[in-house]
Amino acid sequence: MIFANAAEFEASSFQPKVCIVGAGPAGITIARVLAKLGTPVVILEAGGEEVTEESQDFYRGTTVGDPYFDLDVARLRFLGGCSNHWAGWCRVLDASDFEARPWVPDSGWPIGRHDIEPFLGEVQDILDLPAFEADRPIDADISWIQLIKSPAVRFGQKYREEIATSDRIALVLNTHVTELVGDGTQVTAARIRSNGAPARDLRVAQYVVATGGLENSRLLLWSNERSGGGVVPKPAALGRYWMEHPQFIAADALLLRENAFEMDAQNEAFFGPSPAALQRAGIMNFGVRLISTPYAGVKETVAHLACTAPSFSEWASSTVGLNLTCGGHLSVGWEQAPVAENRVALSGSERDADGIPRIELHWKKGELDRRTLLEGLRLFGQSMARADLGRVRLAEWLLEGEEYPEGGELAGYHHMGGTRMSNDPQKGVVDSDCRVHGMRNLHIGGSSVFATSGHANPTTTIVALALRLGYHLSGLPHVTA
Amino acid sequence: MTNTSPARRRFLIGLLASVSLLPLVGRLRFDEGGFVERDGWILRRSDLS
Ligand SMILES: Cc1cc2nc3c(=O)[nH]c(=O)nc-3n(C[C@H](O)[C@H](O)[C@H](O)COP(=O)(O)OP(=O)(O)OC[C@H]3O[C@@H](n4cnc5c(N)ncnc54)[C@H](O)[C@@H]3O)c2cc1C
């Protein structure tokens, strides 16, 4: 069932047991699992079926620290959420991403990749993915990795019909939660506005917040402030350890062997490191994207190599002929070090149309981030040279310790952390079941629960975690139909 | 590295001519793994011999 506003929903006799806040990939996935297993569920979605300026305005905010995208451009506030403009790149976090690494402070999840693996088959169906393939090692340090492309499933479109005809899911559009009310042990109500006016509080057995990787923190910070700690009773990590995948073109490559890698439809290939190489280098996980460019763009790089190593360049050109001219830029996206100071905070001065503080995002890349970029590219360049697949040239700004270039890629639009998963409430907000520490009936869906971020695009893991949460919730005694 | 044909030689001369405009900082960095970094290039030591 789909309702255009809260009044229409209230007029129905539908009695949900679970309230899901947000109809993006996480919220829709959790709702579908619950409905399939017999639980009546309501999804409250802030936006309608199309993007509007009024709705996007709620997403405005400011960033303190490194340059970042405008927060209302980096996400979409309507049915389907950011799946309406995601690119569809898919890969599950590596098994080693879940582990505690001695050289990465505050690393380690309370679950392992084996905990989400049983759900990956369903993830493939949901994201319309071909089979996941194994990475192909170039040597002990670097593999040609399989990042696969979904047709960028728009969740609002793909699942609209299923939701509209479901008698167990009520999707209420143009209706947002302004605040959760809690007593420090449970949420007692969700406070709601619909089409710009207050609506009746909603009271159900279980609440799931799935409003995206920035908004989850904002809603909980505000709710906690209003209820004097009644929603997140152990708030030490709330909003903190926020992470992105910083991303920059930081090197060029020349390939010595044509067809060394199969380029994808975008003329790109992806590479990643082995856990042992990361440990040896003492850096975060990273992914290298080879963006193949035509000869004209590579010519200067060839010329530079000819000058730096004339005899090598002569040998290479005599051995492989003009195939040496095949190459491109290397863009690196990496796992940002989890740092408590990187956080979503409530602005002291800026408020939205409801009078709720906007986001003030504190975000900076640190020393370990910079080292990951440089040493990661060194690992990659050495593997390419060792296997005689090509040669890599590091960008001048990187070697010279200059600022990151502006106007480039910056980051992946991946919003992670803020309500991270940890068994220790000092270091995290949710436990291994995505339940807020100390709260009986409040769970979180989405990448805000990521304890660390790996380098993989997040949505594949978000959907796997959402399935896991859906099955978990459906087994709780007061949720079972 | 011998046996350079006239066509290849012309190609290399052209390349070398076009790099005369590139700023050369001549940075050199060795590491233990048999690699050398020169002007940002990650090379095998044998590439420079
Ligand atoms: C340009 C771009 C490209 C991307 N490309 C990729 C990619 O290639 N691969 C990848 O894995 N990921 C990619 N992503 C990230 C991906 O889109 C997100 O990881 C994913 O959409 C997160 O899903 P979610 O359900 O957690 O949150 P969202 O998609 O943000 O959904 C949250 C929903 O909650 C609603 N909402 C917000 N506040 C409230 C409230 N108070 N009350 C009720 N409802 C509310 C919103 O309207 C929205 O519908 C990309 C993102 C962007 C912006």
Coordinates of C-alpha atoms and ligand atoms in Angstrom, one line a residue:
Chain A
M1 CA 0.0 0.0 0.0
I2 CA 1.2 3.5 -0.8
F3 CA -0.2 6.5 1.0
A4 CA 0.5 10.1 -0.2
N5 CA 0.5 11.5 3.4
A6 CA 0.1 10.6 7.1
A7 CA -3.6 11.5 7.2
E8 CA -4.4 8.9 4.5
F9 CA -2.4 6.3 6.4
E10 CA -4.1 7.2 9.7
A11 CA -7.5 6.7 8.0
S12 CA -6.6 3.1 7.1
S13 CA -6.9 0.5 9.7
F14 CA -3.3 -0.8 9.1
Q15 CA -1.6 -1.8 12.3
P16 CA 2.2 -2.0 11.8
K17 CA 4.5 -3.7 14.3
V18 CA 7.7 -2.2 12.8
C19 CA 8.3 1.4 11.7
I20 CA 11.1 2.0 9.2
V21 CA 12.2 5.5 8.8
G22 CA 13.5 6.1 5.2
A23 CA 12.7 4.3 1.9
G24 CA 16.2 4.0 0.4
P25 CA 18.0 0.7 -0.4
A26 CA 18.3 -0.1 3.3
G27 CA 14.8 0.7 4.4
I28 CA 13.1 -0.9 1.4
T29 CA 15.1 -4.1 1.8
I30 CA 14.4 -4.5 5.5
A31 CA 10.7 -3.9 4.9
R32 CA 10.5 -6.5 2.1
V33 CA 12.1 -9.2 4.3
L34 CA 9.7 -8.4 7.2
A35 CA 6.7 -8.4 5.0
K36 CA 7.7 -11.7 3.3
L37 CA 7.9 -13.3 6.7
G38 CA 4.5 -12.0 7.8
T39 CA 5.2 -8.8 9.8
P40 CA 3.2 -5.7 9.0
V41 CA 5.5 -2.8 8.6
V42 CA 5.2 0.9 7.8
I43 CA 7.9 2.9 6.0
L44 CA 7.9 6.6 6.5
E45 CA 9.5 8.4 3.6
A46 CA 10.3 12.1 3.8
G47 CA 10.0 12.7 0.1
G48 CA 7.5 11.9 -2.6
E49 CA 8.0 10.1 -5.9
E50 CA 10.1 12.8 -7.5
V51 CA 12.9 15.1 -6.3
T52 CA 11.7 18.5 -5.1
E53 CA 13.6 21.6 -4.1
E54 CA 11.6 21.9 -0.8
S55 CA 12.6 18.3 0.2
Q56 CA 16.2 18.7 -0.8
D57 CA 16.4 21.8 1.3
F58 CA 16.2 19.7 4.4
Y59 CA 19.5 18.1 3.3
R60 CA 21.5 21.4 3.3
G61 CA 24.4 21.6 5.7
T62 CA 28.0 22.8 6.1
T63 CA 31.4 21.1 6.2
V64 CA 34.3 22.0 8.4
G65 CA 37.7 20.8 7.4
D66 CA 38.6 19.4 4.0
P67 CA 36.6 20.5 0.9
Y68 CA 33.6 18.3 0.4
F69 CA 30.5 18.2 -1.8
D70 CA 27.5 20.3 -0.9
L71 CA 25.4 18.0 1.4
D72 CA 22.2 18.6 -0.5
V73 CA 23.9 17.6 -3.8
A74 CA 25.6 14.5 -2.3
R75 CA 22.2 12.8 -1.5
L76 CA 18.6 12.7 -2.6
R77 CA 15.6 13.0 -0.3
F78 CA 12.7 11.1 -2.0
L79 CA 11.5 7.6 -2.6
G80 CA 14.5 5.3 -3.3
G81 CA 16.9 7.8 -1.7
C82 CA 20.4 8.0 -3.1
S83 CA 19.7 4.9 -5.3
N84 CA 18.1 7.5 -7.6
H85 CA 21.5 8.7 -8.6
W86 CA 24.0 6.0 -7.6
A87 CA 26.3 4.7 -10.2
G88 CA 25.7 1.0 -9.5
W89 CA 29.3 -0.2 -8.8
C90 CA 29.1 -3.2 -6.5
R91 CA 31.6 -5.2 -4.4
V92 CA 31.3 -6.6 -0.9
L93 CA 33.7 -5.5 1.8
D94 CA 36.7 -7.8 1.9
A95 CA 36.9 -10.4 4.8
S96 CA 40.0 -8.6 6.1
D97 CA 38.0 -5.3 6.3
F98 CA 36.1 -6.7 9.2
E99 CA 39.2 -7.6 11.2
A100 CA 41.0 -5.6 13.9
R101 CA 44.3 -4.5 12.4
P102 CA 47.0 -3.5 14.9
W103 CA 48.2 -0.6 12.7
V104 CA 44.7 0.9 12.3
P105 CA 43.5 2.4 15.6
D106 CA 39.8 1.5 16.4
S107 CA 39.6 -1.0 13.6
G108 CA 37.6 -4.3 13.8
W109 CA 33.9 -5.1 13.5
P110 CA 32.1 -7.4 16.0
I111 CA 30.9 -9.4 13.0
G112 CA 32.9 -11.0 10.1
R113 CA 32.2 -11.2 6.5
H114 CA 31.0 -14.8 7.1
D115 CA 28.0 -13.2 8.9
I116 CA 26.8 -11.5 5.7
E117 CA 27.8 -14.1 3.2
P118 CA 24.6 -16.1 3.5
F119 CA 22.7 -13.1 2.2
L120 CA 24.8 -12.4 -0.9
G121 CA 22.7 -14.5 -3.2
E122 CA 19.7 -12.4 -2.4
V123 CA 21.8 -9.3 -2.8
Q124 CA 22.5 -10.3 -6.3
D125 CA 18.8 -10.6 -7.1
I126 CA 18.0 -7.3 -5.5
L127 CA 20.8 -5.4 -7.3
D128 CA 20.4 -7.3 -10.6
L129 CA 24.0 -8.4 -10.4
P130 CA 25.9 -11.1 -12.4
A131 CA 27.7 -13.6 -10.2
F132 CA 30.5 -12.2 -8.0
E133 CA 33.9 -13.3 -9.4
A134 CA 37.1 -14.1 -7.6
D135 CA 39.9 -11.5 -7.7
R136 CA 42.8 -12.4 -10.0
P137 CA 46.2 -12.0 -8.4
I138 CA 49.0 -10.2 -10.4
D139 CA 51.4 -11.1 -7.7
A140 CA 51.4 -11.6 -3.9
D141 CA 50.6 -7.9 -3.3
I142 CA 48.1 -6.8 -6.0
S143 CA 45.1 -8.4 -7.6
W144 CA 43.0 -7.4 -10.6
I145 CA 39.7 -7.1 -8.7
Q146 CA 36.2 -7.7 -9.8
L147 CA 34.1 -4.6 -9.2
I148 CA 30.8 -5.3 -10.9
K149 CA 28.2 -2.9 -12.2
S150 CA 24.6 -3.2 -11.4
P151 CA 22.2 -1.6 -13.8
A152 CA 22.1 1.0 -11.0
V153 CA 18.8 -0.3 -9.6
R154 CA 16.5 2.6 -8.6
F155 CA 14.8 1.0 -5.5
G156 CA 11.8 3.3 -5.7
Q157 CA 11.0 2.2 -9.2
K158 CA 12.0 -1.4 -9.0
Y159 CA 9.9 -2.1 -5.8
R160 CA 7.1 0.4 -6.3
E161 CA 4.6 -2.2 -7.6
E162 CA 5.5 -4.8 -5.1
I163 CA 5.0 -2.3 -2.2
A164 CA 1.8 -0.9 -3.8
T165 CA 0.2 -4.3 -3.9
S166 CA 1.5 -5.6 -0.6
D167 CA -1.0 -5.9 2.2
R168 CA 1.9 -6.0 4.7
I169 CA 3.8 -2.9 3.8
A170 CA 2.4 0.6 4.2
L171 CA 4.7 3.2 2.5
V172 CA 3.8 6.7 3.6
L173 CA 5.2 9.4 1.4
N174 CA 5.9 13.1 2.1
T175 CA 6.2 12.1 5.8
H176 CA 9.3 12.5 7.9
V177 CA 10.3 11.7 11.4
T178 CA 11.4 14.9 13.2
E179 CA 12.3 13.1 16.4
L180 CA 12.2 9.8 18.1
V181 CA 11.0 9.9 21.7
G182 CA 12.7 7.5 24.2
D183 CA 13.1 6.8 27.9
G184 CA 16.6 5.4 27.8
T185 CA 15.5 1.8 27.4
Q186 CA 13.1 2.0 24.5
V187 CA 11.7 4.3 21.8
T188 CA 8.1 5.2 22.8
A189 CA 7.0 7.1 19.8
A190 CA 8.1 8.6 16.5
R191 CA 7.2 12.3 16.1
I192 CA 6.1 13.0 12.5
R193 CA 5.4 15.8 10.1
S194 CA 3.6 15.2 6.8
N195 CA 3.3 17.6 3.9
G196 CA 4.7 20.4 6.2
A197 CA 2.2 19.9 9.1
P198 CA 2.5 17.9 12.3
A199 CA 0.9 14.5 12.3
R200 CA -0.1 12.0 15.1
D201 CA 2.8 10.3 16.9
L202 CA 3.4 6.7 15.7
R203 CA 3.8 4.0 18.3
V204 CA 4.9 0.5 17.3
A205 CA 6.9 -2.4 18.8
Q206 CA 10.2 -1.8 16.9
Y207 CA 11.8 1.2 15.1
V208 CA 14.4 1.1 12.4
V209 CA 16.3 4.3 11.4
A210 CA 17.4 4.0 7.7
T211 CA 17.7 7.6 6.6
G212 CA 21.1 7.5 5.1
G213 CA 24.8 7.7 6.2
L214 CA 24.6 11.4 7.3
E215 CA 20.9 11.7 8.3
N216 CA 20.9 8.7 10.7
S217 CA 23.4 10.6 12.9
R218 CA 21.5 13.8 12.7
L219 CA 18.1 12.3 13.6
L220 CA 19.6 10.5 16.6
L221 CA 21.7 13.4 17.8
W222 CA 18.6 15.7 17.7
S223 CA 16.3 13.0 19.3
N224 CA 18.9 12.4 22.0
E225 CA 19.3 16.1 22.8
R226 CA 15.5 16.5 23.0
S227 CA 15.0 13.5 25.2
G228 CA 17.9 14.1 27.5
G229 CA 19.7 10.9 26.4
G230 CA 16.6 8.9 26.1
V231 CA 17.2 7.6 22.6
V232 CA 21.0 6.9 22.6
P233 CA 21.7 6.4 26.3
K234 CA 25.4 5.6 25.5
P235 CA 26.2 8.4 23.1
A236 CA 30.0 8.5 23.3
A237 CA 30.5 7.5 19.6
L238 CA 27.2 9.1 18.3
G239 CA 27.9 11.0 15.1
R240 CA 31.6 10.1 15.3
Y241 CA 34.0 8.0 13.2
W242 CA 32.3 9.4 10.1
M243 CA 34.1 8.2 6.9
E244 CA 34.2 8.7 3.2
H245 CA 36.2 7.0 0.4
P246 CA 38.6 9.8 -0.5
Q247 CA 39.3 9.6 -4.2
F248 CA 42.0 11.3 -6.4
I249 CA 43.8 10.8 -9.7
A250 CA 47.3 10.6 -8.3
A251 CA 49.4 8.7 -10.9
D252 CA 49.7 7.7 -14.6
A253 CA 50.5 4.3 -16.0
L254 CA 51.8 2.9 -19.2
L255 CA 50.9 -0.6 -20.1
L256 CA 53.5 -2.7 -21.7
R257 CA 51.2 -5.6 -22.7
E258 CA 48.1 -5.0 -24.5
N259 CA 45.2 -7.1 -23.2
A260 CA 47.0 -7.6 -19.9
F261 CA 43.6 -6.8 -18.3
E262 CA 40.2 -6.8 -19.7
M263 CA 38.9 -3.3 -19.6
D264 CA 35.2 -2.9 -18.8
A265 CA 32.6 -1.1 -20.9
Q266 CA 33.9 2.2 -19.5
N267 CA 37.5 1.3 -20.5
E268 CA 38.5 0.9 -16.9
A269 CA 40.1 -1.9 -14.8
F270 CA 40.3 -2.1 -11.0
F271 CA 43.0 -3.3 -8.7
G272 CA 43.3 -4.0 -4.9
P273 CA 46.0 -5.1 -2.4
S274 CA 46.4 -8.3 -0.4
P275 CA 45.9 -8.1 3.3
A276 CA 49.6 -9.1 3.8
A277 CA 50.7 -6.2 1.6
L278 CA 48.6 -3.8 3.6
Q279 CA 50.0 -5.1 6.9
R280 CA 53.6 -4.8 5.6
A281 CA 53.0 -1.2 4.4
G282 CA 51.0 -0.3 7.5
I283 CA 48.3 1.3 5.5
M284 CA 44.5 1.3 5.0
N285 CA 42.7 -0.7 2.2
F286 CA 42.6 0.9 -1.2
G287 CA 41.4 0.4 -4.8
V288 CA 43.2 1.6 -7.9
R289 CA 41.1 2.4 -11.0
L290 CA 43.0 2.4 -14.3
I291 CA 41.2 4.9 -16.5
S292 CA 42.4 4.1 -20.0
T293 CA 43.0 7.1 -22.2
P294 CA 43.6 7.3 -25.9
Y295 CA 47.2 7.7 -27.3
A296 CA 47.0 11.5 -27.5
G297 CA 46.5 11.8 -23.7
V298 CA 49.3 9.3 -23.0
K299 CA 51.9 10.8 -25.3
E300 CA 53.3 13.1 -22.7
T301 CA 53.7 10.3 -20.3
V302 CA 55.6 8.2 -22.8
A303 CA 57.8 11.2 -23.6
H304 CA 58.5 11.6 -19.9
L305 CA 59.5 8.0 -19.5
A306 CA 61.7 8.2 -22.5
C307 CA 63.5 11.0 -20.8
T308 CA 63.7 9.4 -17.4
A309 CA 64.8 6.0 -18.5
P310 CA 65.8 6.3 -22.2
S311 CA 67.3 2.8 -22.6
F312 CA 64.2 1.2 -20.9
S313 CA 61.9 3.1 -23.1
E314 CA 63.9 2.1 -26.2
W315 CA 63.8 -1.5 -25.1
A316 CA 60.1 -1.4 -24.3
S317 CA 59.3 0.2 -27.6
S318 CA 61.4 -2.3 -29.6
T319 CA 60.0 -5.2 -27.7
V320 CA 56.4 -4.3 -27.7
G321 CA 56.3 -1.8 -30.4
L322 CA 53.9 1.1 -30.1
N323 CA 51.7 -0.8 -27.7
L324 CA 53.7 1.0 -25.1
T325 CA 51.4 3.9 -25.9
C326 CA 48.5 2.2 -24.1
G327 CA 48.0 3.7 -20.7
G328 CA 45.9 6.0 -18.6
H329 CA 45.3 7.8 -15.3
L330 CA 45.2 6.0 -12.0
S331 CA 42.5 7.1 -9.6
V332 CA 42.8 5.8 -6.1
G333 CA 39.8 5.5 -3.7
W334 CA 40.8 4.4 -0.2
E335 CA 39.5 3.3 3.1
Q336 CA 39.6 6.4 5.4
A337 CA 41.1 5.8 8.8
P338 CA 38.3 5.8 11.4
V339 CA 38.9 8.8 13.5
A340 CA 36.5 10.0 16.3
E341 CA 37.1 13.7 15.4
N342 CA 35.5 13.2 11.9
R343 CA 31.9 13.6 12.9
V344 CA 28.4 14.6 12.1
A345 CA 27.4 17.4 14.5
L346 CA 24.3 19.6 14.9
S347 CA 24.9 23.1 13.7
G348 CA 24.7 25.8 16.3
S349 CA 23.3 28.4 13.9
E350 CA 21.7 26.8 10.9
R351 CA 18.2 25.2 11.1
D352 CA 15.9 23.6 8.5
A353 CA 12.2 24.5 7.9
D354 CA 11.1 22.5 10.9
G355 CA 13.6 24.4 13.1
I356 CA 15.9 21.4 13.5
P357 CA 19.6 22.0 13.4
R358 CA 21.2 21.3 10.1
I359 CA 24.3 19.1 9.8
E360 CA 27.8 20.5 10.5
L361 CA 30.1 17.8 9.1
H362 CA 33.6 17.8 10.5
W363 CA 35.8 15.9 8.0
K364 CA 39.5 15.8 7.4
K365 CA 41.9 13.4 5.8
G366 CA 44.8 12.5 8.1
E367 CA 48.4 11.3 8.0
L368 CA 47.4 7.6 7.6
D369 CA 45.2 8.6 4.7
R370 CA 48.0 10.4 2.9
R371 CA 50.4 7.5 3.5
T372 CA 47.8 5.0 2.2
L373 CA 47.6 6.9 -1.1
L374 CA 51.3 7.2 -1.6
E375 CA 52.4 3.8 -0.3
G376 CA 49.4 2.1 -1.9
L377 CA 50.4 3.5 -5.3
R378 CA 54.0 2.4 -4.7
L379 CA 52.8 -1.2 -4.0
F380 CA 50.8 -1.1 -7.2
G381 CA 53.6 0.4 -9.3
Q382 CA 56.1 -2.1 -8.0
S383 CA 53.7 -5.0 -8.8
M384 CA 53.2 -3.7 -12.3
A385 CA 56.9 -3.4 -12.8
R386 CA 57.7 -6.7 -11.2
A387 CA 55.3 -8.5 -13.5
D388 CA 56.4 -6.3 -16.4
L389 CA 52.9 -5.3 -17.1
G390 CA 53.7 -1.6 -17.1
R391 CA 55.2 1.3 -15.3
V392 CA 53.6 3.9 -13.0
R393 CA 54.5 7.5 -12.5
L394 CA 53.4 9.2 -9.3
A395 CA 51.9 12.6 -9.5
E396 CA 54.2 15.5 -8.5
W397 CA 51.8 16.9 -5.9
L398 CA 51.7 13.6 -4.1
L399 CA 55.5 13.2 -4.0
E400 CA 56.0 16.8 -3.0
G401 CA 53.6 16.6 -0.1
E402 CA 51.4 19.3 -1.6
E403 CA 47.7 19.7 -0.9
Y404 CA 45.2 17.4 -2.5
P405 CA 44.1 18.8 -5.9
E406 CA 40.8 20.7 -5.8
G407 CA 38.1 20.4 -8.4
G408 CA 38.9 16.7 -8.9
E409 CA 37.0 13.7 -7.7
L410 CA 37.4 14.3 -3.9
A411 CA 35.5 11.3 -2.7
G412 CA 33.0 8.6 -3.6
Y413 CA 29.7 10.1 -2.2
H414 CA 29.8 7.2 0.3
H415 CA 28.6 8.3 3.8
M416 CA 29.8 5.8 6.4
G417 CA 30.1 5.7 10.2
G418 CA 28.4 7.9 12.8
T419 CA 26.5 5.1 14.4
R420 CA 29.2 2.5 14.0
M421 CA 29.0 -1.1 15.1
S422 CA 31.1 -2.1 18.1
N423 CA 30.6 -4.2 21.2
D424 CA 32.1 -1.3 23.2
P425 CA 29.6 1.6 23.6
Q426 CA 32.6 4.0 23.9
K427 CA 33.6 3.1 20.4
G428 CA 30.2 2.4 18.7
V429 CA 26.5 3.1 18.8
V430 CA 25.0 -0.2 17.7
D431 CA 25.8 -3.8 18.7
S432 CA 26.4 -6.7 16.2
D433 CA 22.6 -6.9 15.6
C434 CA 22.5 -3.2 14.6
R435 CA 20.6 -2.5 17.8
V436 CA 21.4 0.8 19.6
H437 CA 23.3 0.0 22.8
G438 CA 20.9 0.1 25.8
M439 CA 17.7 0.3 23.7
R440 CA 15.3 -2.6 23.4
N441 CA 13.6 -1.6 20.2
L442 CA 15.8 0.7 18.1
H443 CA 17.8 -0.6 15.2
I444 CA 19.8 1.1 12.5
G445 CA 20.1 0.3 8.8
G446 CA 22.6 1.6 6.3
S447 CA 26.3 2.4 6.1
S448 CA 26.3 4.6 9.3
V449 CA 26.9 1.2 11.1
F450 CA 30.1 0.5 9.3
A451 CA 32.9 0.3 11.8
T452 CA 35.5 0.7 9.1
S453 CA 34.8 1.2 5.4
G454 CA 37.1 -1.0 3.3
H455 CA 37.5 0.5 -0.2
A456 CA 34.5 -1.2 -1.8
N457 CA 31.5 1.0 -2.7
P458 CA 29.1 0.5 0.2
T459 CA 25.7 -0.4 -1.2
T460 CA 26.3 -4.1 -1.7
T461 CA 27.3 -4.4 2.0
I462 CA 24.4 -2.1 3.0
V463 CA 21.9 -4.4 1.3
A464 CA 23.5 -7.5 2.8
L465 CA 23.3 -6.0 6.3
A466 CA 19.8 -4.9 5.7
L467 CA 18.7 -8.4 4.8
R468 CA 20.5 -9.7 7.9
L469 CA 18.7 -7.1 10.0
G470 CA 15.3 -7.9 8.4
Y471 CA 15.7 -11.6 9.2
H472 CA 16.9 -10.8 12.8
L473 CA 13.9 -8.5 13.5
S474 CA 11.4 -11.0 12.1
G475 CA 12.6 -13.5 14.7
L476 CA 12.0 -11.2 17.7
P477 CA 9.1 -12.4 19.8
H478 CA 7.0 -9.1 19.8
V479 CA 7.5 -8.7 16.0
T480 CA 6.5 -12.2 14.9
A481 CA 3.0 -12.1 13.4
Chain B
M1 CA 68.4 -2.5 -26.3
T2 CA 70.4 -2.5 -29.4
N3 CA 69.0 -3.1 -32.8
T4 CA 67.0 0.1 -33.0
S5 CA 65.5 0.4 -36.4
P6 CA 65.5 3.8 -38.2
A7 CA 61.7 4.1 -37.7
R8 CA 62.0 3.4 -34.0
R9 CA 64.9 5.8 -33.7
R10 CA 62.9 8.5 -35.3
F11 CA 60.1 7.8 -32.9
L12 CA 62.4 8.1 -29.9
I13 CA 64.1 11.2 -31.2
G14 CA 60.6 12.7 -31.6
L15 CA 59.8 11.7 -28.0
L16 CA 63.0 13.1 -26.6
A17 CA 62.4 16.4 -28.5
S18 CA 59.0 16.7 -27.0
V19 CA 60.2 16.2 -23.5
S20 CA 62.6 19.1 -23.6
L21 CA 59.7 21.2 -22.4
L22 CA 59.0 19.1 -19.4
P23 CA 60.3 20.3 -16.1
L24 CA 62.8 17.7 -14.9
V25 CA 63.3 17.7 -11.2
G26 CA 65.6 14.6 -11.2
R27 CA 64.2 13.1 -8.0
L28 CA 65.8 9.8 -7.2
R29 CA 64.7 7.3 -4.5
F30 CA 66.0 3.8 -4.0
D31 CA 64.3 1.1 -2.0
E32 CA 65.4 -2.4 -0.9
G33 CA 63.0 -4.2 -3.2
G34 CA 65.1 -3.7 -6.3
F35 CA 63.0 -0.7 -7.4
V36 CA 64.1 2.8 -8.0
E37 CA 61.9 5.9 -8.2
R38 CA 63.0 8.5 -10.6
D39 CA 61.1 11.6 -11.4
G40 CA 58.0 9.9 -10.0
W41 CA 58.5 6.7 -12.1
I42 CA 58.5 3.5 -10.3
L43 CA 61.1 1.5 -12.2
R44 CA 63.1 -1.6 -11.9
R45 CA 66.8 -0.9 -11.3
S46 CA 67.5 -2.7 -14.6
D47 CA 65.3 -0.1 -16.4
L48 CA 68.0 2.4 -15.8
S49 CA 71.0 0.4 -16.9
Ligands
LIG1 C1 26.4 10.3 -7.0 C2 26.4 9.0 -6.2 C3 26.9 7.9 -6.7 C4 26.9 6.7 -6.0 N1 27.4 5.6 -6.6 C5 27.5 4.4 -5.9 C6 28.0 3.2 -6.4 O1 28.4 3.2 -7.6 N2 28.0 2.1 -5.7 C7 27.6 2.1 -4.4 O2 27.7 1.1 -3.7 N3 27.1 3.2 -3.8 C8 27.0 4.4 -4.5 N4 26.5 5.5 -3.9 C9 26.0 5.4 -2.5 C10 24.6 4.9 -2.5 O3 23.7 5.7 -3.2 C11 24.2 4.8 -1.0 O4 25.1 3.9 -0.3 C12 22.8 4.2 -0.7 O5 21.8 4.8 -1.5 C13 22.5 4.3 0.7 O6 21.2 3.7 1.0 P1 20.4 4.0 2.3 O7 19.1 3.4 2.2 O8 21.2 3.7 3.5 O9 20.3 5.6 2.3 P2 19.6 6.6 1.2 O10 19.7 6.1 -0.1 O11 20.1 8.0 1.5 O12 18.0 6.6 1.6 C14 17.6 7.3 2.8 C15 16.1 7.6 2.6 O13 15.6 8.1 3.8 C16 14.7 9.2 3.6 N5 14.8 10.1 4.7 C17 15.8 11.0 5.1 N6 15.4 11.6 6.3 C18 14.2 11.1 6.6 C19 13.4 11.4 7.8 N7 13.7 12.2 8.8 N8 12.2 10.7 7.8 C20 11.8 9.9 6.8 N9 12.6 9.6 5.7 C21 13.8 10.2 5.7 C22 15.3 9.8 2.3 O14 14.4 10.6 1.6 C23 15.8 8.6 1.5 O15 14.8 8.1 0.7 C24 26.4 6.7 -4.6 C25 25.9 7.9 -4.1 C26 25.9 9.0 -4.8 C27 25.3 10.2 -4.2

